[in-house]
């Protein structure tokens, strides 16, 4: 269940949406882009991001790519969403790419380096293949950028794939919980049928909440209020948050005893690795 309440912070969302649209427009421009490439899954997050970018730069500058790995239950929904938003879209089956990867992994397994391909590898491979393909497409569409579609709720507990759905030029929903994403979608005029489907990873056949062991309502309440009645759930969320932080930290770099005197425009190299 999405546990969305229409009376939950609706006035704040209404005021925020124009700012969010303008932010998306400015972020894209600051990256040197004027077109958006988005992986469309059929879920609310990619739908809302596509709607935001269409509002920011025009639907004719937004490209949606639906990338099923063989059969996908929400394939028709994903296409309906693209048609509703009037964005250019294409369906590309990545099953053959996954099969090619698995063939290579089998060769590694046969060599004895690994005993067998892990279940986690099977789960993370499709998102990474999708992102690699999105970037390959984007680099062939002049001045386009891949836009991240993750939300704060799933990011908070690390429910993303590193170098997969965690990637993108910027993340419009990265500071919004799942229920707030739904509210943004309503403000953008996205039909409720595309926003209120139970979130699922499309990989395990289970809903997100079945995978988590707790509800989005509990997770979102804890994120915004800092408290939960169920202390076991709080401890579980805290643990998932703690062990997944590496997915969001800048790449650690060893700091040698050599000065950098060039102008570090992004202030990256002057910071160095502060965890030594």
Coordinates of C-alpha atoms in Angstrom, one line a residue:
X1 CA 0.0 0.0 0.0
X2 CA 1.2 3.6 -0.7
X3 CA -0.6 5.0 2.3
X4 CA -1.0 8.4 0.6
X5 CA -3.2 10.9 2.4
X6 CA -4.5 13.8 0.2
X7 CA -4.5 16.1 3.3
X8 CA -0.9 15.4 4.1
X9 CA 1.2 18.6 3.5
X10 CA -0.8 19.3 0.3
X11 CA -0.5 23.1 0.5
X12 CA 3.3 22.8 0.9
X13 CA 3.5 20.4 -2.0
X14 CA 1.4 22.8 -4.1
X15 CA 3.8 25.7 -3.4
X16 CA 6.9 23.5 -3.9
X17 CA 6.1 22.0 -7.3
X18 CA 6.7 25.2 -9.4
X19 CA 10.1 25.5 -7.5
X20 CA 10.9 21.9 -8.2
X21 CA 10.1 22.3 -11.9
X22 CA 12.3 25.4 -12.1
X23 CA 15.1 23.5 -10.2
X24 CA 14.9 20.7 -12.8
X25 CA 15.2 23.2 -15.6
X26 CA 18.2 24.9 -14.0
X27 CA 19.9 21.7 -13.1
X28 CA 19.7 20.4 -16.6
X29 CA 21.0 23.7 -18.0
X30 CA 23.9 23.8 -15.5
X31 CA 24.9 20.3 -16.7
X32 CA 25.1 21.6 -20.3
X33 CA 22.0 19.7 -21.4
X34 CA 18.6 20.6 -22.8
X35 CA 17.0 17.2 -23.2
X36 CA 16.2 14.4 -20.7
X37 CA 16.6 10.7 -21.0
X38 CA 14.6 8.7 -18.5
X39 CA 14.1 5.0 -17.8
X40 CA 10.3 4.4 -17.6
X41 CA 9.4 1.5 -15.4
X42 CA 5.7 1.9 -15.1
X43 CA 6.1 2.9 -11.4
X44 CA 5.3 6.3 -9.8
X45 CA 8.8 7.6 -9.5
X46 CA 9.8 7.4 -13.2
X47 CA 6.3 8.7 -14.1
X48 CA 6.6 11.7 -11.9
X49 CA 10.2 12.5 -13.0
X50 CA 9.1 12.3 -16.6
X51 CA 6.1 14.6 -15.8
X52 CA 8.5 17.1 -14.0
X53 CA 10.9 17.2 -16.9
X54 CA 8.1 17.6 -19.5
X55 CA 6.8 20.5 -17.4
X56 CA 10.4 21.9 -17.2
X57 CA 11.6 21.7 -20.8
X58 CA 8.6 20.5 -22.8
X59 CA 7.5 17.0 -23.6
X60 CA 9.2 17.0 -27.0
X61 CA 12.6 17.2 -25.2
X62 CA 11.9 14.2 -23.0
X63 CA 12.8 10.7 -24.1
X64 CA 11.5 7.7 -22.2
X65 CA 13.0 4.2 -22.6
X66 CA 11.1 1.2 -21.4
X67 CA 13.7 -1.6 -20.8
X68 CA 12.1 -4.9 -19.8
X69 CA 14.2 -8.0 -19.3
X70 CA 11.8 -10.3 -21.2
X71 CA 8.2 -10.4 -19.9
X72 CA 7.2 -7.4 -17.7
X73 CA 3.8 -7.1 -16.1
X74 CA 3.7 -3.3 -16.2
X75 CA 5.0 -3.0 -19.8
X76 CA 1.6 -1.7 -21.1
X77 CA 1.3 0.6 -18.2
X78 CA 4.7 2.1 -18.9
X79 CA 3.7 2.7 -22.5
X80 CA 0.4 4.3 -21.4
X81 CA 2.3 6.7 -19.2
X82 CA 4.5 7.8 -22.0
X83 CA 1.5 8.3 -24.3
X84 CA -0.3 10.3 -21.6
X85 CA 2.7 12.5 -21.0
X86 CA 3.2 12.8 -24.8
X87 CA 6.9 12.1 -24.6
X88 CA 8.9 10.2 -27.2
X89 CA 9.4 6.6 -26.1
X90 CA 10.8 3.3 -27.2
X91 CA 10.6 -0.2 -25.8
X92 CA 13.9 -2.2 -25.8
X93 CA 14.1 -5.7 -24.5
X94 CA 17.4 -6.2 -22.6
X95 CA 17.0 -9.9 -22.1
X96 CA 19.6 -10.7 -24.7
X97 CA 22.1 -8.4 -23.0
X98 CA 21.4 -10.1 -19.6
X99 CA 21.9 -13.5 -21.3
X100 CA 25.3 -12.3 -22.7
X101 CA 26.4 -11.1 -19.3
X102 CA 25.3 -14.4 -17.7
X103 CA 27.3 -16.3 -20.4
X104 CA 30.4 -14.4 -19.4
X105 CA 29.7 -15.0 -15.7
X106 CA 29.3 -18.7 -16.4
X107 CA 32.8 -18.7 -17.9
X108 CA 34.1 -17.1 -14.7
X109 CA 32.3 -19.7 -12.6
X110 CA 33.7 -22.5 -14.8
X111 CA 37.2 -21.2 -14.2
X112 CA 36.8 -21.7 -10.5
X113 CA 37.2 -18.1 -9.5
X114 CA 33.7 -18.1 -8.2
X115 CA 31.6 -21.0 -7.1
X116 CA 28.4 -19.7 -8.5
X117 CA 26.7 -16.5 -9.5
X118 CA 25.1 -15.0 -6.5
X119 CA 21.4 -14.2 -6.2
X120 CA 22.3 -10.6 -5.5
X121 CA 24.2 -10.5 -8.8
X122 CA 21.0 -11.7 -10.6
X123 CA 19.0 -8.9 -8.9
X124 CA 21.5 -6.1 -9.5
X125 CA 22.5 -6.9 -13.1
X126 CA 19.3 -5.7 -14.8
X127 CA 19.4 -2.2 -13.2
X128 CA 23.0 -1.8 -14.1
X129 CA 22.4 -3.0 -17.7
X130 CA 19.5 -0.5 -18.0
X131 CA 21.6 2.4 -16.7
X132 CA 24.5 1.5 -19.1
X133 CA 22.1 1.5 -22.0
X134 CA 20.5 4.7 -20.9
X135 CA 23.9 6.4 -20.9
X136 CA 24.8 4.9 -24.2
X137 CA 21.6 6.3 -25.7
X138 CA 22.0 9.7 -24.0
X139 CA 25.5 10.1 -25.4
X140 CA 24.1 9.7 -28.9
X141 CA 21.3 12.2 -28.3
X142 CA 23.1 15.6 -28.5
X143 CA 22.9 17.6 -25.2
X144 CA 20.8 15.0 -23.4
X145 CA 21.2 13.9 -19.8
X146 CA 20.1 10.8 -17.9
X147 CA 17.8 11.8 -15.0
X148 CA 17.7 9.8 -11.8
X149 CA 14.3 8.6 -10.6
X150 CA 15.0 7.4 -7.0
X151 CA 13.1 8.8 -4.1
X152 CA 14.2 9.6 -0.5
X153 CA 12.4 6.6 1.0
X154 CA 14.2 3.9 -1.0
X155 CA 17.5 5.8 -0.8
X156 CA 17.3 6.1 2.9
X157 CA 17.5 2.3 3.4
X158 CA 19.8 1.7 0.4
X159 CA 17.0 0.1 -1.7
X160 CA 18.8 1.0 -4.9
X161 CA 21.6 -0.6 -7.1
X162 CA 24.9 1.1 -7.0
X163 CA 25.8 2.2 -10.6
X164 CA 22.3 1.2 -11.6
X165 CA 19.2 3.1 -10.6
X166 CA 21.4 5.2 -8.2
X167 CA 22.9 7.0 -11.2
X168 CA 21.9 10.1 -13.2
X169 CA 22.8 13.8 -13.7
X170 CA 20.5 14.9 -10.9
X171 CA 17.8 13.5 -8.7
X172 CA 14.5 15.5 -8.7
X173 CA 12.9 13.1 -6.1
X174 CA 16.0 12.5 -4.0
X175 CA 14.8 14.5 -1.0
X176 CA 11.1 13.5 -1.3
X177 CA 9.5 10.5 0.4
X178 CA 7.3 8.1 -1.5
X179 CA 4.1 9.7 -0.3
X180 CA 5.4 13.1 -1.2
X181 CA 6.2 11.9 -4.7
X182 CA 2.6 10.8 -5.1
X183 CA 1.5 14.3 -4.0
X184 CA 3.8 15.9 -6.5
X185 CA 2.3 13.6 -9.2
X186 CA -1.2 14.7 -8.3
X187 CA -0.2 18.4 -8.5
X188 CA 1.3 17.7 -12.0
X189 CA -2.0 16.2 -13.1
X190 CA -0.8 12.6 -13.3
X191 CA -3.8 10.2 -13.1
X192 CA -4.0 8.4 -9.8
X193 CA -4.0 5.0 -11.5
X194 CA -0.3 5.6 -12.4
X195 CA 0.6 6.8 -8.9
X196 CA -1.1 4.4 -6.5
X197 CA 0.0 1.0 -7.7
X198 CA 1.8 -1.0 -4.9
X199 CA 5.6 -0.4 -5.5
X200 CA 7.5 -3.5 -6.6
X201 CA 11.1 -4.1 -7.7
X202 CA 10.0 -5.9 -10.9
X203 CA 12.6 -8.5 -10.1
X204 CA 11.6 -10.7 -7.2
X205 CA 7.9 -10.8 -7.8
X206 CA 7.3 -9.2 -4.3
X207 CA 6.2 -5.8 -3.4
X208 CA 8.7 -3.3 -1.9
X209 CA 7.1 -3.6 1.5
X210 CA 7.3 -7.4 1.4
X211 CA 11.0 -7.1 0.7
X212 CA 11.5 -4.5 3.5
X213 CA 9.5 -6.2 6.2
X214 CA 7.9 -2.8 7.1
X215 CA 5.6 -0.3 5.4
X216 CA 6.4 2.8 3.5
X217 CA 4.1 4.6 6.0
X218 CA 6.4 3.6 8.9
X219 CA 9.5 4.5 6.9
X220 CA 8.2 7.9 5.8
X221 CA 6.9 8.7 9.3
X222 CA 10.3 7.9 10.8
X223 CA 12.2 9.9 8.1
X224 CA 10.1 13.0 8.7
X225 CA 9.4 12.8 12.5
X226 CA 12.4 10.8 13.8
X227 CA 10.3 8.5 15.9
X228 CA 8.5 5.2 15.6
X229 CA 6.4 3.3 18.1
X230 CA 7.7 0.0 16.9
X231 CA 11.3 0.0 18.1
X232 CA 12.1 -3.2 16.2
X233 CA 11.2 -1.5 12.9
X234 CA 13.1 1.6 13.9
X235 CA 16.2 -0.5 14.6
X236 CA 15.7 -2.3 11.2
X237 CA 15.5 0.9 9.3
X238 CA 18.5 2.3 11.2
X239 CA 20.5 -0.7 10.3
X240 CA 19.6 -0.6 6.6
X241 CA 20.4 3.1 6.5
X242 CA 23.8 2.5 8.2
X243 CA 25.1 -0.3 6.1
X244 CA 24.1 1.3 2.8
X245 CA 25.7 4.8 3.2
X246 CA 28.7 3.8 1.1
X247 CA 26.3 3.9 -1.9
X248 CA 26.0 7.7 -1.5
X249 CA 29.4 8.9 -0.4
X250 CA 31.9 10.4 -2.8
X251 CA 34.6 8.0 -3.9
X252 CA 37.2 7.9 -1.2
X253 CA 40.6 9.1 -2.4
X254 CA 43.9 8.7 -0.6
X255 CA 45.5 12.0 0.1
X256 CA 49.3 12.1 -0.7
X257 CA 51.6 14.7 0.7
X258 CA 51.5 16.8 -2.6
X259 CA 49.7 20.1 -2.9
X260 CA 47.1 20.8 -5.5
X261 CA 47.4 24.5 -6.5
X262 CA 45.1 24.5 -9.5
X263 CA 41.7 26.0 -9.2
X264 CA 39.5 23.2 -7.8
X265 CA 36.1 24.6 -9.1
X266 CA 34.0 21.9 -7.4
X267 CA 36.1 21.8 -4.2
X268 CA 36.5 18.1 -4.5
X269 CA 40.2 17.6 -4.4
X270 CA 40.9 20.0 -1.6
X271 CA 38.6 18.0 0.7
X272 CA 40.5 14.8 0.0
X273 CA 39.7 11.7 2.0
X274 CA 38.7 12.9 5.4
X275 CA 38.1 9.4 6.7
X276 CA 41.8 8.5 7.0

